[in-house]
């Protein structure tokens, strides 16, 4: 880029100096007679830069702006596994929910705040040697519920499905669909663990959530819940699968 600007500057400056019959080379210093011309050249170059065609980062990234919003292909690689695994576990609760058995292990595990590892423990040794006094260089893992991770990953994935950076996340159709589903999911959790729990209300919230979840999955280019695609477990590691476009 710097080289392009330099030669554009030279291209403009040389004719300007030549009108004054002043020799001009790329290595020569500007003589006093060319000071005005040099200033004109800089301003002209600046003007050219504002009119040169360019490819915006939003166009190049498929809708997301680099540096501020995650591009759609990258978001798929980061969050598809987590979202699909969450849908798999959500659907696994169905049979217990229909029976009204809210104490079933599959339901309790889904909402367990320590149910899954969201960040694995990392070895903090330096060049293979532990420098801590207590010799405990293995960091602590971070755990959370599949319920919370589902909401987080669905929101982040939905936020990437945008075509400009001006629109607020809450105004995106994908995020709106995710939040509508979260509302039912939160109500279900409340009626399972709350002091005034109600299996009937939890059932209703679960069934309402299924319809809203399908709307979200369609918007983020994932199969519907009744497709059979979620009968298996999914790898939640970032970029665990081949490149997704």
PDB file of C-alpha atoms in Angstrom:
ATOM      1  CA  UNK A   1       0.000   0.000   0.000  1.00  0.00           C
ATOM      2  CA  UNK A   2       2.806   2.421   0.880  1.00  0.00           C
ATOM      3  CA  UNK A   3       4.579   1.631  -2.379  1.00  0.00           C
ATOM      4  CA  UNK A   4       1.397   2.286  -4.365  1.00  0.00           C
ATOM      5  CA  UNK A   5       0.936   5.664  -2.687  1.00  0.00           C
ATOM      6  CA  UNK A   6       4.551   6.594  -3.341  1.00  0.00           C
ATOM      7  CA  UNK A   7       4.404   5.901  -7.058  1.00  0.00           C
ATOM      8  CA  UNK A   8       1.033   7.622  -7.369  1.00  0.00           C
ATOM      9  CA  UNK A   9       2.652  10.618  -5.709  1.00  0.00           C
ATOM     10  CA  UNK A  10       5.596  10.466  -8.115  1.00  0.00           C
ATOM     11  CA  UNK A  11       3.285  10.112 -11.110  1.00  0.00           C
ATOM     12  CA  UNK A  12       1.434  13.275 -10.168  1.00  0.00           C
ATOM     13  CA  UNK A  13       4.444  15.270  -8.957  1.00  0.00           C
ATOM     14  CA  UNK A  14       6.739  14.743 -11.957  1.00  0.00           C
ATOM     15  CA  UNK A  15       4.553  16.550 -14.509  1.00  0.00           C
ATOM     16  CA  UNK A  16       3.950  19.374 -12.064  1.00  0.00           C
ATOM     17  CA  UNK A  17       7.691  19.928 -11.617  1.00  0.00           C
ATOM     18  CA  UNK A  18       8.355  19.542 -15.314  1.00  0.00           C
ATOM     19  CA  UNK A  19       6.130  22.525 -16.059  1.00  0.00           C
ATOM     20  CA  UNK A  20       8.655  24.564 -14.088  1.00  0.00           C
ATOM     21  CA  UNK A  21      11.560  23.086 -16.097  1.00  0.00           C
ATOM     22  CA  UNK A  22      12.936  21.484 -12.944  1.00  0.00           C
ATOM     23  CA  UNK A  23      14.600  18.062 -13.285  1.00  0.00           C
ATOM     24  CA  UNK A  24      12.732  15.428 -11.243  1.00  0.00           C
ATOM     25  CA  UNK A  25      13.753  11.931 -10.155  1.00  0.00           C
ATOM     26  CA  UNK A  26      12.403   9.539  -7.552  1.00  0.00           C
ATOM     27  CA  UNK A  27      15.559  10.047  -5.460  1.00  0.00           C
ATOM     28  CA  UNK A  28      15.953  13.803  -5.781  1.00  0.00           C
ATOM     29  CA  UNK A  29      14.834  16.256  -3.139  1.00  0.00           C
ATOM     30  CA  UNK A  30      12.116  18.702  -3.987  1.00  0.00           C
ATOM     31  CA  UNK A  31      13.613  22.102  -4.916  1.00  0.00           C
ATOM     32  CA  UNK A  32      11.924  25.222  -3.583  1.00  0.00           C
ATOM     33  CA  UNK A  33      10.146  25.744  -6.888  1.00  0.00           C
ATOM     34  CA  UNK A  34       8.319  22.444  -6.420  1.00  0.00           C
ATOM     35  CA  UNK A  35       7.062  22.949  -2.864  1.00  0.00           C
ATOM     36  CA  UNK A  36       3.670  24.158  -4.056  1.00  0.00           C
ATOM     37  CA  UNK A  37       3.544  21.331  -6.571  1.00  0.00           C
ATOM     38  CA  UNK A  38       4.381  18.794  -3.882  1.00  0.00           C
ATOM     39  CA  UNK A  39       1.530  20.033  -1.719  1.00  0.00           C
ATOM     40  CA  UNK A  40      -0.805  19.886  -4.689  1.00  0.00           C
ATOM     41  CA  UNK A  41       0.323  16.348  -5.435  1.00  0.00           C
ATOM     42  CA  UNK A  42      -0.377  15.193  -1.875  1.00  0.00           C
ATOM     43  CA  UNK A  43      -3.840  16.717  -1.942  1.00  0.00           C
ATOM     44  CA  UNK A  44      -4.482  15.240  -5.364  1.00  0.00           C
ATOM     45  CA  UNK A  45      -3.354  11.818  -4.191  1.00  0.00           C
ATOM     46  CA  UNK A  46      -5.654  12.061  -1.185  1.00  0.00           C
ATOM     47  CA  UNK A  47      -8.511  12.940  -3.463  1.00  0.00           C
ATOM     48  CA  UNK A  48      -7.770   9.972  -5.678  1.00  0.00           C
ATOM     49  CA  UNK A  49      -7.815   7.591  -2.739  1.00  0.00           C
ATOM     50  CA  UNK A  50     -11.347   8.616  -1.869  1.00  0.00           C
ATOM     51  CA  UNK A  51     -12.541   7.803  -5.381  1.00  0.00           C
ATOM     52  CA  UNK A  52     -10.647   4.566  -6.040  1.00  0.00           C
ATOM     53  CA  UNK A  53     -12.890   1.465  -6.116  1.00  0.00           C
ATOM     54  CA  UNK A  54     -12.435  -1.006  -3.290  1.00  0.00           C
ATOM     55  CA  UNK A  55     -13.984  -4.159  -1.899  1.00  0.00           C
ATOM     56  CA  UNK A  56     -15.511  -3.557   1.500  1.00  0.00           C
ATOM     57  CA  UNK A  57     -14.751  -5.940   4.337  1.00  0.00           C
ATOM     58  CA  UNK A  58     -18.472  -6.634   4.672  1.00  0.00           C
ATOM     59  CA  UNK A  59     -18.645  -7.847   1.066  1.00  0.00           C
ATOM     60  CA  UNK A  60     -15.459  -9.875   1.392  1.00  0.00           C
ATOM     61  CA  UNK A  61     -16.568 -11.589   4.561  1.00  0.00           C
ATOM     62  CA  UNK A  62     -19.995 -12.644   3.388  1.00  0.00           C
ATOM     63  CA  UNK A  63     -21.844 -10.082   5.466  1.00  0.00           C
ATOM     64  CA  UNK A  64     -19.861  -9.740   8.665  1.00  0.00           C
ATOM     65  CA  UNK A  65     -17.322  -6.984   9.125  1.00  0.00           C
ATOM     66  CA  UNK A  66     -13.812  -8.182   9.912  1.00  0.00           C
ATOM     67  CA  UNK A  67     -12.563  -7.096  13.307  1.00  0.00           C
ATOM     68  CA  UNK A  68     -16.002  -6.334  14.718  1.00  0.00           C
ATOM     69  CA  UNK A  69     -18.315  -9.157  13.766  1.00  0.00           C
ATOM     70  CA  UNK A  70     -17.481 -12.803  13.179  1.00  0.00           C
ATOM     71  CA  UNK A  71     -17.950 -13.917   9.571  1.00  0.00           C
ATOM     72  CA  UNK A  72     -20.631 -16.520   8.914  1.00  0.00           C
ATOM     73  CA  UNK A  73     -18.230 -19.341   7.877  1.00  0.00           C
ATOM     74  CA  UNK A  74     -16.041 -18.747  10.939  1.00  0.00           C
ATOM     75  CA  UNK A  75     -19.084 -18.579  13.227  1.00  0.00           C
ATOM     76  CA  UNK A  76     -20.263 -21.909  11.857  1.00  0.00           C
ATOM     77  CA  UNK A  77     -16.909 -23.494  12.649  1.00  0.00           C
ATOM     78  CA  UNK A  78     -16.910 -22.030  16.143  1.00  0.00           C
ATOM     79  CA  UNK A  79     -20.506 -22.582  17.202  1.00  0.00           C
ATOM     80  CA  UNK A  80     -22.170 -25.218  15.008  1.00  0.00           C
ATOM     81  CA  UNK A  81     -20.868 -28.077  17.136  1.00  0.00           C
ATOM     82  CA  UNK A  82     -22.016 -26.489  20.392  1.00  0.00           C
ATOM     83  CA  UNK A  83     -25.440 -25.559  19.027  1.00  0.00           C
ATOM     84  CA  UNK A  84     -26.019 -28.989  17.481  1.00  0.00           C
ATOM     85  CA  UNK A  85     -24.942 -30.806  20.650  1.00  0.00           C
ATOM     86  CA  UNK A  86     -27.260 -28.581  22.682  1.00  0.00           C
ATOM     87  CA  UNK A  87     -30.157 -29.364  20.330  1.00  0.00           C
ATOM     88  CA  UNK A  88     -29.310 -33.066  20.618  1.00  0.00           C
ATOM     89  CA  UNK A  89     -29.475 -32.928  24.424  1.00  0.00           C
ATOM     90  CA  UNK A  90     -32.589 -30.747  24.351  1.00  0.00           C
ATOM     91  CA  UNK A  91     -34.400 -33.309  22.218  1.00  0.00           C
ATOM     92  CA  UNK A  92     -33.162 -36.114  24.469  1.00  0.00           C
ATOM     93  CA  UNK A  93     -35.235 -34.586  27.278  1.00  0.00           C
ATOM     94  CA  UNK A  94     -38.447 -34.988  25.277  1.00  0.00           C
ATOM     95  CA  UNK A  95     -39.500 -38.410  26.494  1.00  0.00           C
ATOM     96  CA  UNK A  96     -39.020 -37.505  30.167  1.00  0.00           C
ATOM     97  CA  UNK A  97     -40.819 -34.192  29.670  1.00  0.00           C
ATOM     98  CA  UNK A  98     -43.853 -35.906  28.114  1.00  0.00           C
ATOM     99  CA  UNK A  99     -43.994 -38.267  31.101  1.00  0.00           C
ATOM    100  CA  UNK A 100     -43.812 -35.299  33.445  1.00  0.00           C
ATOM    101  CA  UNK A 101     -40.699 -36.717  35.122  1.00  0.00           C
ATOM    102  CA  UNK A 102     -38.731 -33.532  35.723  1.00  0.00           C
ATOM    103  CA  UNK A 103     -36.387 -35.353  38.093  1.00  0.00           C
ATOM    104  CA  UNK A 104     -35.058 -37.519  35.248  1.00  0.00           C
ATOM    105  CA  UNK A 105     -31.278 -37.519  34.953  1.00  0.00           C
ATOM    106  CA  UNK A 106     -31.322 -36.289  31.349  1.00  0.00           C
ATOM    107  CA  UNK A 107     -33.242 -33.169  32.420  1.00  0.00           C
ATOM    108  CA  UNK A 108     -31.233 -32.520  35.564  1.00  0.00           C
ATOM    109  CA  UNK A 109     -27.969 -32.918  33.629  1.00  0.00           C
ATOM    110  CA  UNK A 110     -29.107 -30.388  31.019  1.00  0.00           C
ATOM    111  CA  UNK A 111     -29.612 -27.709  33.668  1.00  0.00           C
ATOM    112  CA  UNK A 112     -26.727 -28.742  35.949  1.00  0.00           C
ATOM    113  CA  UNK A 113     -24.454 -25.660  36.398  1.00  0.00           C
ATOM    114  CA  UNK A 114     -21.426 -27.968  36.501  1.00  0.00           C
ATOM    115  CA  UNK A 115     -22.690 -30.412  33.901  1.00  0.00           C
ATOM    116  CA  UNK A 116     -20.200 -29.730  31.086  1.00  0.00           C
ATOM    117  CA  UNK A 117     -16.663 -28.450  30.644  1.00  0.00           C
ATOM    118  CA  UNK A 118     -16.764 -25.206  28.650  1.00  0.00           C
ATOM    119  CA  UNK A 119     -13.027 -24.428  28.961  1.00  0.00           C
ATOM    120  CA  UNK A 120     -10.549 -27.256  29.469  1.00  0.00           C
ATOM    121  CA  UNK A 121      -7.767 -26.958  32.037  1.00  0.00           C
ATOM    122  CA  UNK A 122      -4.504 -25.761  30.509  1.00  0.00           C
ATOM    123  CA  UNK A 123      -0.966 -26.581  31.486  1.00  0.00           C
ATOM    124  CA  UNK A 124       0.682 -23.338  32.608  1.00  0.00           C
ATOM    125  CA  UNK A 125       4.224 -24.701  32.623  1.00  0.00           C
ATOM    126  CA  UNK A 126       6.881 -22.643  30.823  1.00  0.00           C
ATOM    127  CA  UNK A 127       8.979 -24.642  28.364  1.00  0.00           C
ATOM    128  CA  UNK A 128       7.849 -27.820  30.064  1.00  0.00           C
ATOM    129  CA  UNK A 129       8.856 -26.645  33.551  1.00  0.00           C
ATOM    130  CA  UNK A 130       6.511 -25.561  36.316  1.00  0.00           C
ATOM    131  CA  UNK A 131       7.713 -22.289  37.824  1.00  0.00           C
ATOM    132  CA  UNK A 132       5.082 -22.033  40.546  1.00  0.00           C
ATOM    133  CA  UNK A 133       6.154 -22.557  44.145  1.00  0.00           C
ATOM    134  CA  UNK A 134       3.477 -25.136  44.834  1.00  0.00           C
ATOM    135  CA  UNK A 135       4.276 -26.914  41.535  1.00  0.00           C
ATOM    136  CA  UNK A 136       0.597 -26.775  40.527  1.00  0.00           C
ATOM    137  CA  UNK A 137       0.795 -25.674  36.928  1.00  0.00           C
ATOM    138  CA  UNK A 138      -2.368 -27.314  35.700  1.00  0.00           C
ATOM    139  CA  UNK A 139      -5.038 -24.629  35.494  1.00  0.00           C
ATOM    140  CA  UNK A 140      -8.610 -25.130  36.596  1.00  0.00           C
ATOM    141  CA  UNK A 141     -11.251 -26.087  34.056  1.00  0.00           C
ATOM    142  CA  UNK A 142     -14.377 -23.975  33.704  1.00  0.00           C
ATOM    143  CA  UNK A 143     -17.721 -25.750  33.902  1.00  0.00           C
ATOM    144  CA  UNK A 144     -21.270 -24.662  33.148  1.00  0.00           C
ATOM    145  CA  UNK A 145     -24.642 -26.120  32.201  1.00  0.00           C
ATOM    146  CA  UNK A 146     -25.594 -27.204  28.712  1.00  0.00           C
ATOM    147  CA  UNK A 147     -28.566 -24.905  29.208  1.00  0.00           C
ATOM    148  CA  UNK A 148     -26.352 -21.808  29.586  1.00  0.00           C
ATOM    149  CA  UNK A 149     -23.956 -22.886  26.844  1.00  0.00           C
ATOM    150  CA  UNK A 150     -26.874 -23.404  24.477  1.00  0.00           C
ATOM    151  CA  UNK A 151     -28.061 -19.838  24.993  1.00  0.00           C
ATOM    152  CA  UNK A 152     -24.549 -18.414  24.605  1.00  0.00           C
ATOM    153  CA  UNK A 153     -23.647 -20.335  21.446  1.00  0.00           C
ATOM    154  CA  UNK A 154     -27.038 -19.740  19.802  1.00  0.00           C
ATOM    155  CA  UNK A 155     -26.741 -16.001  20.408  1.00  0.00           C
ATOM    156  CA  UNK A 156     -23.185 -15.777  19.067  1.00  0.00           C
ATOM    157  CA  UNK A 157     -24.010 -17.848  16.003  1.00  0.00           C
ATOM    158  CA  UNK A 158     -27.151 -15.814  15.325  1.00  0.00           C
ATOM    159  CA  UNK A 159     -25.276 -12.525  15.676  1.00  0.00           C
ATOM    160  CA  UNK A 160     -22.930 -13.541  12.846  1.00  0.00           C
ATOM    161  CA  UNK A 161     -25.810 -13.839  10.360  1.00  0.00           C
ATOM    162  CA  UNK A 162     -25.840 -10.172   9.409  1.00  0.00           C
ATOM    163  CA  UNK A 163     -25.273  -8.191   6.221  1.00  0.00           C
ATOM    164  CA  UNK A 164     -24.053  -4.927   7.707  1.00  0.00           C
ATOM    165  CA  UNK A 165     -22.550  -3.698  10.949  1.00  0.00           C
ATOM    166  CA  UNK A 166     -25.108  -0.978  11.594  1.00  0.00           C
ATOM    167  CA  UNK A 167     -27.949  -3.237  12.677  1.00  0.00           C
ATOM    168  CA  UNK A 168     -28.071  -3.886  16.419  1.00  0.00           C
ATOM    169  CA  UNK A 169     -27.882  -7.582  17.378  1.00  0.00           C
ATOM    170  CA  UNK A 170     -31.317  -7.523  19.001  1.00  0.00           C
ATOM    171  CA  UNK A 171     -32.841  -6.450  15.661  1.00  0.00           C
ATOM    172  CA  UNK A 172     -31.474  -9.415  13.729  1.00  0.00           C
ATOM    173  CA  UNK A 173     -34.070 -12.091  12.836  1.00  0.00           C
ATOM    174  CA  UNK A 174     -31.702 -14.816  14.055  1.00  0.00           C
ATOM    175  CA  UNK A 175     -31.175 -13.200  17.458  1.00  0.00           C
ATOM    176  CA  UNK A 176     -34.893 -12.461  17.811  1.00  0.00           C
ATOM    177  CA  UNK A 177     -35.675 -16.126  17.118  1.00  0.00           C
ATOM    178  CA  UNK A 178     -33.020 -17.233  19.612  1.00  0.00           C
ATOM    179  CA  UNK A 179     -34.363 -14.959  22.343  1.00  0.00           C
ATOM    180  CA  UNK A 180     -37.917 -16.149  21.755  1.00  0.00           C
ATOM    181  CA  UNK A 181     -36.681 -19.696  22.321  1.00  0.00           C
ATOM    182  CA  UNK A 182     -34.664 -18.632  25.384  1.00  0.00           C
ATOM    183  CA  UNK A 183     -37.828 -17.255  26.957  1.00  0.00           C
ATOM    184  CA  UNK A 184     -39.457 -20.698  26.889  1.00  0.00           C
ATOM    185  CA  UNK A 185     -36.240 -22.414  27.929  1.00  0.00           C
ATOM    186  CA  UNK A 186     -35.907 -20.081  30.918  1.00  0.00           C
ATOM    187  CA  UNK A 187     -39.521 -20.736  31.896  1.00  0.00           C
ATOM    188  CA  UNK A 188     -38.927 -24.465  31.689  1.00  0.00           C
ATOM    189  CA  UNK A 189     -35.869 -24.196  33.948  1.00  0.00           C
ATOM    190  CA  UNK A 190     -37.838 -22.066  36.399  1.00  0.00           C
ATOM    191  CA  UNK A 191     -40.630 -24.659  36.619  1.00  0.00           C
ATOM    192  CA  UNK A 192     -38.148 -27.461  37.172  1.00  0.00           C
ATOM    193  CA  UNK A 193     -35.901 -25.914  39.804  1.00  0.00           C
ATOM    194  CA  UNK A 194     -37.953 -23.079  41.222  1.00  0.00           C
ATOM    195  CA  UNK A 195     -39.706 -23.127  44.595  1.00  0.00           C
ATOM    196  CA  UNK A 196     -43.062 -23.127  42.815  1.00  0.00           C
ATOM    197  CA  UNK A 197     -42.113 -25.696  40.202  1.00  0.00           C
ATOM    198  CA  UNK A 198     -44.808 -27.020  37.898  1.00  0.00           C
ATOM    199  CA  UNK A 199     -44.258 -30.057  35.647  1.00  0.00           C
ATOM    200  CA  UNK A 200     -47.266 -29.010  33.544  1.00  0.00           C
ATOM    201  CA  UNK A 201     -45.865 -25.537  32.902  1.00  0.00           C
ATOM    202  CA  UNK A 202     -42.446 -27.027  32.166  1.00  0.00           C
ATOM    203  CA  UNK A 203     -44.063 -29.323  29.592  1.00  0.00           C
ATOM    204  CA  UNK A 204     -45.855 -26.423  27.913  1.00  0.00           C
ATOM    205  CA  UNK A 205     -42.675 -24.331  27.794  1.00  0.00           C
ATOM    206  CA  UNK A 206     -40.733 -27.244  26.273  1.00  0.00           C
ATOM    207  CA  UNK A 207     -43.305 -27.839  23.521  1.00  0.00           C
ATOM    208  CA  UNK A 208     -43.533 -24.131  22.676  1.00  0.00           C
ATOM    209  CA  UNK A 209     -39.759 -23.992  22.564  1.00  0.00           C
ATOM    210  CA  UNK A 210     -39.566 -26.777  19.981  1.00  0.00           C
ATOM    211  CA  UNK A 211     -41.439 -24.714  17.398  1.00  0.00           C
ATOM    212  CA  UNK A 212     -39.343 -21.620  18.056  1.00  0.00           C
ATOM    213  CA  UNK A 213     -36.135 -23.658  17.954  1.00  0.00           C
ATOM    214  CA  UNK A 214     -37.019 -24.881  14.463  1.00  0.00           C
ATOM    215  CA  UNK A 215     -37.428 -21.286  13.279  1.00  0.00           C
ATOM    216  CA  UNK A 216     -33.978 -20.426  14.618  1.00  0.00           C
ATOM    217  CA  UNK A 217     -32.331 -23.503  13.094  1.00  0.00           C
ATOM    218  CA  UNK A 218     -33.744 -22.624   9.687  1.00  0.00           C
ATOM    219  CA  UNK A 219     -32.346 -19.076   9.915  1.00  0.00           C
ATOM    220  CA  UNK A 220     -28.838 -20.307  10.752  1.00  0.00           C
ATOM    221  CA  UNK A 221     -28.888 -22.966   8.021  1.00  0.00           C
ATOM    222  CA  UNK A 222     -29.213 -26.035  10.251  1.00  0.00           C
ATOM    223  CA  UNK A 223     -31.627 -28.996   9.848  1.00  0.00           C
ATOM    224  CA  UNK A 224     -34.984 -28.967  11.698  1.00  0.00           C
ATOM    225  CA  UNK A 225     -35.469 -30.894  14.925  1.00  0.00           C
ATOM    226  CA  UNK A 226     -37.497 -33.660  13.245  1.00  0.00           C
ATOM    227  CA  UNK A 227     -34.897 -34.358  10.557  1.00  0.00           C
ATOM    228  CA  UNK A 228     -33.064 -37.050  12.522  1.00  0.00           C
ATOM    229  CA  UNK A 229     -29.839 -35.063  12.223  1.00  0.00           C
ATOM    230  CA  UNK A 230     -29.611 -34.657  16.001  1.00  0.00           C
ATOM    231  CA  UNK A 231     -29.887 -38.328  16.950  1.00  0.00           C
ATOM    232  CA  UNK A 232     -26.130 -38.442  17.489  1.00  0.00           C
ATOM    233  CA  UNK A 233     -23.682 -36.561  19.699  1.00  0.00           C
ATOM    234  CA  UNK A 234     -21.604 -33.703  18.267  1.00  0.00           C
ATOM    235  CA  UNK A 235     -18.024 -32.579  18.799  1.00  0.00           C
ATOM    236  CA  UNK A 236     -18.136 -29.132  20.434  1.00  0.00           C
ATOM    237  CA  UNK A 237     -14.501 -28.232  19.891  1.00  0.00           C
ATOM    238  CA  UNK A 238     -13.799 -25.223  17.699  1.00  0.00           C
ATOM    239  CA  UNK A 239     -13.165 -26.201  14.068  1.00  0.00           C
ATOM    240  CA  UNK A 240     -13.381 -29.889  14.962  1.00  0.00           C
ATOM    241  CA  UNK A 241     -14.962 -30.574  11.575  1.00  0.00           C
ATOM    242  CA  UNK A 242     -13.854 -29.722   8.061  1.00  0.00           C
ATOM    243  CA  UNK A 243     -14.203 -26.146   6.851  1.00  0.00           C
ATOM    244  CA  UNK A 244     -17.845 -25.038   6.712  1.00  0.00           C
ATOM    245  CA  UNK A 245     -18.913 -22.361   4.211  1.00  0.00           C
TER     246      UNK A 245
END
